[in-house]
Coordinates of N, CA and C in Angstrom, one line a residue:
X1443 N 0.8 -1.2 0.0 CA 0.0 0.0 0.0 C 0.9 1.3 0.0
X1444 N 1.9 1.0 0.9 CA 2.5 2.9 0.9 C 3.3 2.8 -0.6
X1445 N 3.9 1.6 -1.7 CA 4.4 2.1 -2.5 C 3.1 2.8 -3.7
X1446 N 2.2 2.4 -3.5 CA 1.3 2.8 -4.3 C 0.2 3.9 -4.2
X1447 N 0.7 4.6 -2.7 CA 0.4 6.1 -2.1 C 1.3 7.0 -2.1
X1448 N 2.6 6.5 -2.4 CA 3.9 7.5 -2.4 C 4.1 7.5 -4.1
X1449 N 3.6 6.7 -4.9 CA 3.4 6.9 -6.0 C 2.0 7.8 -7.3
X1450 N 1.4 8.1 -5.6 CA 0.3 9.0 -5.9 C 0.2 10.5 -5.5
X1451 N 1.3 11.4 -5.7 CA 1.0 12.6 -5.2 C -0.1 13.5 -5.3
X1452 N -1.1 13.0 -6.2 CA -1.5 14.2 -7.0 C -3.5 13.7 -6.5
X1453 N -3.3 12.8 -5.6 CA -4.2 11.8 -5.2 C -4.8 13.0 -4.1
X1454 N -6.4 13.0 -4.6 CA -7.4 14.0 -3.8 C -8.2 13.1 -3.0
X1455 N -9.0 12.0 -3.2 CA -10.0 11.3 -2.7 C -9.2 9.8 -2.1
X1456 N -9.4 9.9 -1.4 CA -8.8 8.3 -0.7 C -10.0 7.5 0.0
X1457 N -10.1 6.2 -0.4 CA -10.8 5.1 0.5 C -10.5 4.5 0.7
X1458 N -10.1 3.8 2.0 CA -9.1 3.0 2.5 C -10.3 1.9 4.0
X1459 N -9.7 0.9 4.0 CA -10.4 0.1 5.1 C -9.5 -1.1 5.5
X1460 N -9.8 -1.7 6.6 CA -9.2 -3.4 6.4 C -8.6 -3.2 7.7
X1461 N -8.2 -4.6 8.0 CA -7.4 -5.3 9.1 C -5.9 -4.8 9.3
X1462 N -5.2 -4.5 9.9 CA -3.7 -3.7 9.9 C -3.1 -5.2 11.2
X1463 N -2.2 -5.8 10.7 CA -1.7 -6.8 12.1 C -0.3 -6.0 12.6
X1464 N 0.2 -5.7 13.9 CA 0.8 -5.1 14.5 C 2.5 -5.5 13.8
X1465 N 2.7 -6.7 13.3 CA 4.0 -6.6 12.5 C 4.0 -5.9 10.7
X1466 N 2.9 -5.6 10.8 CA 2.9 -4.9 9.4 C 3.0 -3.3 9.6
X1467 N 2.9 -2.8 10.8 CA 2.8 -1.1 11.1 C 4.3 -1.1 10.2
X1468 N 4.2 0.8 10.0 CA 5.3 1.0 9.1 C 6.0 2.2 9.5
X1469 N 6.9 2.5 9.6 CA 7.4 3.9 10.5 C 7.5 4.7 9.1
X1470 N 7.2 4.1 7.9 CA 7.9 5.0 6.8 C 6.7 6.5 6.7
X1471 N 7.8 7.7 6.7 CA 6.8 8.7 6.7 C 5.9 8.8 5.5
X1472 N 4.6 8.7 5.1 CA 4.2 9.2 3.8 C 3.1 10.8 3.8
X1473 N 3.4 11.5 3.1 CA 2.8 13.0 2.7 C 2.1 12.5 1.8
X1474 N 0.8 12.6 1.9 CA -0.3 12.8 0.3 C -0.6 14.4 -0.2
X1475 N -0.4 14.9 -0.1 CA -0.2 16.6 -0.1 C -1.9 17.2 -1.0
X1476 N -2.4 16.5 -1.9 CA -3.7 16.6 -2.5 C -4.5 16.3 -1.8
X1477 N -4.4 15.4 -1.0 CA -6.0 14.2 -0.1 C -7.3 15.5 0.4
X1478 N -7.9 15.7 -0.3 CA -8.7 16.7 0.7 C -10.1 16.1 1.6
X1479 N -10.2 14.4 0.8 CA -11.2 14.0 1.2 C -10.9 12.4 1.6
X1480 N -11.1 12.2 3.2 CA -10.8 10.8 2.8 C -12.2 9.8 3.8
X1481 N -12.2 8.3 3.0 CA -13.6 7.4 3.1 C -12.6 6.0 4.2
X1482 N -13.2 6.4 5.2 CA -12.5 5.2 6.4 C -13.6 4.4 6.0
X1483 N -13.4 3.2 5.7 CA -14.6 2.0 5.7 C -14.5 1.2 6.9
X1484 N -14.5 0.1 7.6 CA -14.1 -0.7 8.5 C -12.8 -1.1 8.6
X1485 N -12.2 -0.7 10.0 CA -10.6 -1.1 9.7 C -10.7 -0.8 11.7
X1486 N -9.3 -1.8 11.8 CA -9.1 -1.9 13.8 C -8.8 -0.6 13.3
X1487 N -8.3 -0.8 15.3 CA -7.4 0.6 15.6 C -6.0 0.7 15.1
X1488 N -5.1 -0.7 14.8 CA -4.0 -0.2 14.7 C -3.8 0.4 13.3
X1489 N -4.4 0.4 11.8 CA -4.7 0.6 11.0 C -5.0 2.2 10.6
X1490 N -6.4 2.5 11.7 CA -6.2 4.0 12.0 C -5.2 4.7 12.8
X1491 N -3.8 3.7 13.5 CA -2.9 4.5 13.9 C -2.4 4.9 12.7
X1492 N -2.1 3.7 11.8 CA -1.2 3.9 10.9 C -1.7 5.3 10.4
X1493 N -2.8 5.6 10.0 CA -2.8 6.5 9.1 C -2.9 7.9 9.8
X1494 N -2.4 7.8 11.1 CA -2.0 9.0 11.7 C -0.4 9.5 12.3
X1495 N 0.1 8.4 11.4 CA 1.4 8.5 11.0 C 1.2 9.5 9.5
X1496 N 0.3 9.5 9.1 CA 0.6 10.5 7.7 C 0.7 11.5 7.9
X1497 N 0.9 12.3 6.8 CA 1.2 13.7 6.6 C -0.5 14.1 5.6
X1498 N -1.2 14.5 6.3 CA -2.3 15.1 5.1 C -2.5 16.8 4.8
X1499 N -2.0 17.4 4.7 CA -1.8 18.4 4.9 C -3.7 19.3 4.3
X1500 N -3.6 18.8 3.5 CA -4.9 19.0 2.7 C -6.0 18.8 2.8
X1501 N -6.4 17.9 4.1 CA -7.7 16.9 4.5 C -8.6 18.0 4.8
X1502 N -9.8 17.8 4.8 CA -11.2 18.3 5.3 C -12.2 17.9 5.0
X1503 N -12.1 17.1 4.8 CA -13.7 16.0 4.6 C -13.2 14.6 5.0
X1504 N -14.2 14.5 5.9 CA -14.3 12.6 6.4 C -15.1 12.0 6.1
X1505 N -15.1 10.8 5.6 CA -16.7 10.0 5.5 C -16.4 8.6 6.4
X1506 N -17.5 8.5 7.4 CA -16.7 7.3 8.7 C -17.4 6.3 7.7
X1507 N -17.7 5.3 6.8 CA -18.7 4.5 6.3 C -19.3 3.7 8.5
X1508 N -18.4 3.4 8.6 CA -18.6 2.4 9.9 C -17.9 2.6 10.6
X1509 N -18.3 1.7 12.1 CA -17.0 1.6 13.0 C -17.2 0.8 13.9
X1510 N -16.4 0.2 14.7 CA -17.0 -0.8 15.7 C -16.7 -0.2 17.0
X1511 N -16.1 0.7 17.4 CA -15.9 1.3 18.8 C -15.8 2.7 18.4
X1512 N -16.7 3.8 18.5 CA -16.4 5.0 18.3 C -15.3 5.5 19.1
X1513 N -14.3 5.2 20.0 CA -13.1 5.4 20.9 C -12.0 5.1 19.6
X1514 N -12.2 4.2 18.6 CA -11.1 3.9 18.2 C -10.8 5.3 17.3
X1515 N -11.3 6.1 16.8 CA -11.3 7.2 16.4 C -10.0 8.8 17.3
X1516 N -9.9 8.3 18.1 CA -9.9 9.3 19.2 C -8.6 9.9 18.8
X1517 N -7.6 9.0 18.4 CA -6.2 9.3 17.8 C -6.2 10.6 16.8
X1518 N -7.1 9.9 15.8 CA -7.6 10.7 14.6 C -8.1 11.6 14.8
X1519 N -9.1 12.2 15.7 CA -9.7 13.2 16.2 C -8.6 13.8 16.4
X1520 N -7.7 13.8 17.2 CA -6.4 14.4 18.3 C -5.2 14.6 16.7
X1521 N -5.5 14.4 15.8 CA -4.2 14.5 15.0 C -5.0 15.4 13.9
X1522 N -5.7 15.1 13.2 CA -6.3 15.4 12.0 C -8.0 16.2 12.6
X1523 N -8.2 16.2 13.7 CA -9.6 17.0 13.8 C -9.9 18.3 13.8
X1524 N -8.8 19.2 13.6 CA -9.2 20.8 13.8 C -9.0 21.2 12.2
X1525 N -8.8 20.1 11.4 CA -8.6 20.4 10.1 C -10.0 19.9 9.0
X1526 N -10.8 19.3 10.1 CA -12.4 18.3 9.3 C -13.2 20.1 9.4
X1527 N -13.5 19.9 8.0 CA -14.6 21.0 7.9 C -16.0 20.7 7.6
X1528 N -15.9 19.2 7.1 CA -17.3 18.4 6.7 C -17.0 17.0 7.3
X1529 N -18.0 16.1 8.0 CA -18.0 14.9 8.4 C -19.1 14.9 7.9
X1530 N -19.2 13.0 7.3 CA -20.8 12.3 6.8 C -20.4 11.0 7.6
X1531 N -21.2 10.6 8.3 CA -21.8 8.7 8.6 C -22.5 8.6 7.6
X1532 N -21.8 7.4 7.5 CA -22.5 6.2 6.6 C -23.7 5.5 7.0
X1533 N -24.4 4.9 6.6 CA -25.7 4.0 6.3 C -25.3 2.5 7.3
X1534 N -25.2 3.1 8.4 CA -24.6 2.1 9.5 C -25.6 2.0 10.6
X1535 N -26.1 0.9 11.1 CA -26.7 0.9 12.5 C -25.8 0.8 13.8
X1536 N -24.7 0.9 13.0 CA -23.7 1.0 14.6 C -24.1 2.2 14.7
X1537 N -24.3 3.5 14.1 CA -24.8 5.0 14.8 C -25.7 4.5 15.9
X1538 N -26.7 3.5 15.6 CA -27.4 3.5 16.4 C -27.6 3.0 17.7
X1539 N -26.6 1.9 17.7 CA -26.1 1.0 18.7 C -25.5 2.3 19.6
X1540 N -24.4 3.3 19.1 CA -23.6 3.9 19.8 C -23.4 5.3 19.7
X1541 N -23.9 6.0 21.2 CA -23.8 7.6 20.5 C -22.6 7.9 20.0
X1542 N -22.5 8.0 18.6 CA -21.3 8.5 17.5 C -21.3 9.8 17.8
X1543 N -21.9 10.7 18.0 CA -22.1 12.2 17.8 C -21.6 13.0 18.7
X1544 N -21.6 12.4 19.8 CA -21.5 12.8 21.3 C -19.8 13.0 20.8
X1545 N -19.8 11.9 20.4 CA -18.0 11.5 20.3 C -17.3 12.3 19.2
X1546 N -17.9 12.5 18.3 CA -17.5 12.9 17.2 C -17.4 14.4 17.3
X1547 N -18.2 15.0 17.4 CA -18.6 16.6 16.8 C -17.4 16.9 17.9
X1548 N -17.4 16.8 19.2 CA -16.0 17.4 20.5 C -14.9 17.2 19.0
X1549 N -14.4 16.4 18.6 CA -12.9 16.3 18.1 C -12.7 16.8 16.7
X1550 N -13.8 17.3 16.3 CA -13.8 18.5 14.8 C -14.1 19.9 15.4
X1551 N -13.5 21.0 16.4 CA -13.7 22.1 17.0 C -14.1 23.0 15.4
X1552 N -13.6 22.7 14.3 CA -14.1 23.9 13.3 C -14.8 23.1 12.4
X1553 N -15.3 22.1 12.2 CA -16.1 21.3 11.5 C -17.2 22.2 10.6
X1554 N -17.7 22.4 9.9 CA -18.6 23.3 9.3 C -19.9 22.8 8.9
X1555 N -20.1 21.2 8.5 CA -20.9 20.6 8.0 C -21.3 19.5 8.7
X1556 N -22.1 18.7 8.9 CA -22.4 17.5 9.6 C -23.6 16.8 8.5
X1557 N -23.3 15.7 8.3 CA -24.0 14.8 7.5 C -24.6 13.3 7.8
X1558 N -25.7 13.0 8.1 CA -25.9 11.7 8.4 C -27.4 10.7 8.3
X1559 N -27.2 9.6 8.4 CA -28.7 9.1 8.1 C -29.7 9.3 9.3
X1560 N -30.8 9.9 9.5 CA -31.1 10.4 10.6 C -31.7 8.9 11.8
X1561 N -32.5 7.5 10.4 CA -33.2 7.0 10.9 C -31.8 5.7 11.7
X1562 N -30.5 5.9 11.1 CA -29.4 5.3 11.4 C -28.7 5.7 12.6
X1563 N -28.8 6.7 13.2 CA -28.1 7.3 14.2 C -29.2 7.3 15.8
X1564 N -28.5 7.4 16.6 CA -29.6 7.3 17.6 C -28.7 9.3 18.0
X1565 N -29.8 9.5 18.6 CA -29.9 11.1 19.2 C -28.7 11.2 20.0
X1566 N -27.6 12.2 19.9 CA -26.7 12.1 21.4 C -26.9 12.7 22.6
X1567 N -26.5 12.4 23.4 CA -26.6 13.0 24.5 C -27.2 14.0 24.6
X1568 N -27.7 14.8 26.1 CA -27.9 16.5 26.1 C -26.4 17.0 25.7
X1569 N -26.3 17.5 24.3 CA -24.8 18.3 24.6 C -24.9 19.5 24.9
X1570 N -23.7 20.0 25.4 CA -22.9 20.9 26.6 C -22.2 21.4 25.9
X1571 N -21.6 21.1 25.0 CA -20.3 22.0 24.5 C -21.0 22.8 23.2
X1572 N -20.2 24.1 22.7 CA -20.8 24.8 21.7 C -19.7 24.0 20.2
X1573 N -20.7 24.6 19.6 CA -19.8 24.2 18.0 C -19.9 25.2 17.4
X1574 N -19.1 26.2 17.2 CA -19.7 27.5 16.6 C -19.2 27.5 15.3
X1575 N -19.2 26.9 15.0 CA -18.4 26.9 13.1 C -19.2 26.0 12.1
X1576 N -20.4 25.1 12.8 CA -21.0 24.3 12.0 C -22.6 25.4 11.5
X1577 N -22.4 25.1 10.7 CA -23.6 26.0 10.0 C -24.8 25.0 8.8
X1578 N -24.0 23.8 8.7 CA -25.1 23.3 8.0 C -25.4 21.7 8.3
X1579 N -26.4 21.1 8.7 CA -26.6 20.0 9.3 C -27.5 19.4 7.7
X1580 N -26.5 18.0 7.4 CA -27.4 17.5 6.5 C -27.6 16.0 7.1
X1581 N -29.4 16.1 6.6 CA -29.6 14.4 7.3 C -30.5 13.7 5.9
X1582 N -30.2 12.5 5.7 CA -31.1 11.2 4.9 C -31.9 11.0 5.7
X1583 N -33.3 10.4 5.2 CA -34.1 10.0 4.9 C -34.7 8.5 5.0
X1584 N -33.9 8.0 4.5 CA -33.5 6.4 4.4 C -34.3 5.7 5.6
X1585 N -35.4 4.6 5.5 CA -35.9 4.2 6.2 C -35.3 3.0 7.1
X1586 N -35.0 2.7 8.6 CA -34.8 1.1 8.9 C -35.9 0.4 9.3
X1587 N -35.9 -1.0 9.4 CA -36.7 -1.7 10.1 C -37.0 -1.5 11.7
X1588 N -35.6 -0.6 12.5 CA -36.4 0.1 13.6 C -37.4 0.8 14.2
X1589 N -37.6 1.7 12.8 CA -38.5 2.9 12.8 C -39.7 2.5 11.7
X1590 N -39.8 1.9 11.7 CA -41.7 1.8 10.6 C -42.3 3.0 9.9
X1591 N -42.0 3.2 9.0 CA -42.3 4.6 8.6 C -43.9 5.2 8.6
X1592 N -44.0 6.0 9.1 CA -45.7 6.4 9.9 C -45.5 6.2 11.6
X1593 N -45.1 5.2 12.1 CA -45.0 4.3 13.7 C -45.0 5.9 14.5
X1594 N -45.3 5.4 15.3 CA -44.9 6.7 16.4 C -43.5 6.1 17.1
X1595 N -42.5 5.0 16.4 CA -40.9 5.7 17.0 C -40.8 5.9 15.8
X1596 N -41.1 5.9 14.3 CA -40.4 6.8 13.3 C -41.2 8.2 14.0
X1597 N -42.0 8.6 14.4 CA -42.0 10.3 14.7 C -41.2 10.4 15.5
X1598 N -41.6 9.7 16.9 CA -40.1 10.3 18.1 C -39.0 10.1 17.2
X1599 N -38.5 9.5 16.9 CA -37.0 9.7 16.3 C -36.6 11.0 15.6
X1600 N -37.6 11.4 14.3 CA -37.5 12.8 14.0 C -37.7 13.6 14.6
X1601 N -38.6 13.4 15.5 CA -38.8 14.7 16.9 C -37.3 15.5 17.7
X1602 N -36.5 13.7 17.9 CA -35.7 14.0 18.9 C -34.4 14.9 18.1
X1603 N -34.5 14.3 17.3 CA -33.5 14.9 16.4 C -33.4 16.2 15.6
X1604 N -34.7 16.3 15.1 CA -34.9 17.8 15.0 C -35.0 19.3 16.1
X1605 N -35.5 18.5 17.4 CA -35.4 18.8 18.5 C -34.1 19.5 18.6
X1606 N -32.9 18.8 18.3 CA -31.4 19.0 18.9 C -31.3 20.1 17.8
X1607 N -31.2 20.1 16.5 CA -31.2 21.3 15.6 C -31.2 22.3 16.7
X1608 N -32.2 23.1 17.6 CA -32.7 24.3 18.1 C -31.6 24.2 19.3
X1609 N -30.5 23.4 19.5 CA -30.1 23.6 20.4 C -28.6 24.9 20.0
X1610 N -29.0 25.3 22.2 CA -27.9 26.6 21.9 C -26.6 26.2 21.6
X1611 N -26.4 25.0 21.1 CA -24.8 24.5 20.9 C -24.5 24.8 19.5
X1612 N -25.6 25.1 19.0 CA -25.5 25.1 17.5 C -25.7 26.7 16.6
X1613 N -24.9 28.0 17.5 CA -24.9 28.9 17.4 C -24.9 29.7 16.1
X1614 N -23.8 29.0 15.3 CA -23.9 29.1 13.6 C -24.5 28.8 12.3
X1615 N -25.6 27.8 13.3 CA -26.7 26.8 12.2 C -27.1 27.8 11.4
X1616 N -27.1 27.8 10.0 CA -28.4 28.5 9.2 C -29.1 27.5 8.4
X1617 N -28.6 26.2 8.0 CA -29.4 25.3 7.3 C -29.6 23.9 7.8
X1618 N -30.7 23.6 7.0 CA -31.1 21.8 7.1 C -31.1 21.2 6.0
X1619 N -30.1 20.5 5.5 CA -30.3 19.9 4.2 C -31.3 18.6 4.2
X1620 N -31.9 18.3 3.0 CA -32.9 17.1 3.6 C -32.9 16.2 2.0
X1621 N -32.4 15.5 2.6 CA -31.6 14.3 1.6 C -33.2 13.2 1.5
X1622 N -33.4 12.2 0.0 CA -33.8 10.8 0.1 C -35.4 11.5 0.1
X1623 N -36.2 10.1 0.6 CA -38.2 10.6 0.3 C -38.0 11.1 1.9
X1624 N -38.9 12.6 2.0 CA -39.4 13.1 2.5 C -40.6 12.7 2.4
X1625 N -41.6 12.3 1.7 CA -43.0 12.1 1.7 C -43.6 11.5 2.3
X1626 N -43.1 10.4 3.3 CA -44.2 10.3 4.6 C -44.4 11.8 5.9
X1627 N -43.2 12.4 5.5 CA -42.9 13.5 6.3 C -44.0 14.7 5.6
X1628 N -43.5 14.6 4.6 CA -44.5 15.8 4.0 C -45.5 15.9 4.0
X1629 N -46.2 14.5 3.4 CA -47.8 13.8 3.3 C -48.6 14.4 4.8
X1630 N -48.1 14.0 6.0 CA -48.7 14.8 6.9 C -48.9 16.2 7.6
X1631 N -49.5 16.8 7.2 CA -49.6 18.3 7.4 C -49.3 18.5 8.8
X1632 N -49.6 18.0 9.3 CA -49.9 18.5 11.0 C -48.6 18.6 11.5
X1633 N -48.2 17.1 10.9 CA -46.5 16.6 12.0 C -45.9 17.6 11.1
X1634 N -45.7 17.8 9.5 CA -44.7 18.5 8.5 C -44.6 19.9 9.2
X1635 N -45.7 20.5 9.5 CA -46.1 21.7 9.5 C -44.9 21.9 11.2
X1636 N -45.1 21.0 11.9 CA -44.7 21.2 13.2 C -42.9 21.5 13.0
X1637 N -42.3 19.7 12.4 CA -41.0 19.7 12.4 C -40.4 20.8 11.5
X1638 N -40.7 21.1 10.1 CA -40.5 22.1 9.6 C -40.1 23.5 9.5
X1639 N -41.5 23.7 10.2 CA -42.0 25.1 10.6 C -41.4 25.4 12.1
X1640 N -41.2 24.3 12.5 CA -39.8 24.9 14.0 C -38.7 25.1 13.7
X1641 N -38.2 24.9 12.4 CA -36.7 25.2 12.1 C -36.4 26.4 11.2
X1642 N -37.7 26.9 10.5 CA -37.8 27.9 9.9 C -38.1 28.9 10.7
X1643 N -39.0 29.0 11.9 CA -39.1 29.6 12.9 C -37.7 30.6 13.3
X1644 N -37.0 29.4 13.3 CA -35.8 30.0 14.0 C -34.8 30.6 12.9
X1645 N -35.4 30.4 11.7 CA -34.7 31.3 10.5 C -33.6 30.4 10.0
X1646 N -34.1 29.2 10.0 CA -33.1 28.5 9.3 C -33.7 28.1 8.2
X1647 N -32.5 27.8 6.9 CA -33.1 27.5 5.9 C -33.1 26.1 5.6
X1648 N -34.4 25.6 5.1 CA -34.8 24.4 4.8 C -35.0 23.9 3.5
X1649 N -34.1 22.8 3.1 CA -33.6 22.4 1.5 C -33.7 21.3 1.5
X1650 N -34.5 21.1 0.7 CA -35.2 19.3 0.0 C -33.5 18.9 -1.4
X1651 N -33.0 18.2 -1.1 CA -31.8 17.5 -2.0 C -31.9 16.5 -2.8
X1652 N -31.8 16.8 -3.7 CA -32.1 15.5 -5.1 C -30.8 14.5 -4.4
X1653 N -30.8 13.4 -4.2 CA -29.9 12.7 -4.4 C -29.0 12.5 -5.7

C-alpha cells in the first residue's frame, strides 16, 4: 500500500479500510499533499494509527462509512480533527447502537458541516459544549426496520432529532439539508407543518436535495 500512495502525489479522494496486524505497522513517513477528502470503511485501531502517521496536509472532509468502537477514532480526532470541515456517517446501524455524535462533533472544533442518516443514528446526549463553526446540518431520509415509517418511533425519532437542531450548541446553524423521500414527512400536514416550521421559525433554511 504505501508504494502505491507514495506513488500517488497528485491523489485527492482516498478510501481506505481493512485489518492492519501489529507486524505490518510502518514507521515510513508518507505525505499525500492533495488528499482533501478521505472514506475510512471498517478497519481496527491499529490501521487508524497507521494512518495517523501520515502527513495530510490538505484533509477536510471525512466520510466514517462504519466503525465498531467510536473510541477507536480518538487518535484521529487528536491528530487530524481541527482540520475536518465536513463529516458524513455512513448507512450504519452501529450509529445506532452507539452515540457516534457525542463522540464525534468534541474532536472537529471547526467542523462546518455535519451529514448523516437520521433514521441510522440514535440522538446524542444532552450536549454541553458549543460548536460554533457548524452551519449546515445535512440528514437522509432512508428508512430502517427500527422505525416503521408512519409508527410513532419513526416520529419520536425525528422529533428527537430535530429537536437537537434548536439547540444553543448550534450557534452558527443556518441550514437543514434534507436528503432521500421526505414524503411520509410531507404527506402529513400537521407533523410536516410542526418539524419544519420549527426550524424555519428559528430562521433556518430548509432544503429538500435530489440525491
Amino acid at each position: 500500500m504505501s508504494d502505491v500512495l507514495l506513488a500517488a502525489p497528485n491523489l485527492q479522494y482516498l478510501s481506505i479500510g481493512g485489518d492492519l496486524l501489529l507486524s505490518l505497522m510502518q514507521h515510513l513517513s508518507i505525505e499525500l499533499p492533495s488528499v482533501t477528502t478521505i472514506r475510512l470503511r471498517r478497519m481496527n485501531m491499529l490501521f487508524i494509527q497507521q494512518i495517523c502517521r501520515w502527513r495530510l496536509p490538505a484533509l477536510a472532509h471525512v466520510i466514517i462509512d462504519t466503525i465498531s468502537n467510536v473510541n477507536a477514532l480518538e487518535t484521529f480526532w487528536e491528530v487530524f480533527g481541527p482540520q475536518i470541515r465536513t463529516m458524513e456517517l455512513g448507512q450504519s446501524l452501529k450509529y445506532y447502537i452507539s452515540d457516534s455524535l457525542s463522540f464525534f462533533l468534541p474532536g472537529c472544533p471547526n467542523l462546518e458541516q455535519l451529514n448523516y442518516y437520521l433514521h441510522f443514528t440514535v440522538k446524542p446526549y444532552p450536549l454541553t459544549c458549543q460548536y460554533p463553526s457548524l452551519s449546515i446540518i445535512g440528514v437522509h431520509a432512508h428508512p430502517t426496520s427500527f422505525f416503521p415509517v408512519g409508527s410513532s418511533s419513526y416520529w419520536e425519532q425525528l422529533n428527537e432529532h430535530f429537536r437537537m437542531y434548536s439547540s444553543p450548541c448550534f450557534p452558527a446553524l443556518k441550514a437543514i439539508e434534507l436528503y432521500g423521500d421526505w414524503g411520509p414527512v410531507l404527506n402529513d400536514d400537521s407533523r410536516s407543518s410542526w418539524l419544519i416550521g420549527s426550524l424555519q421559525d428559528r430562521g433556518y433554511r430548509v432544503e429538500w436535495i435530489r440525491d
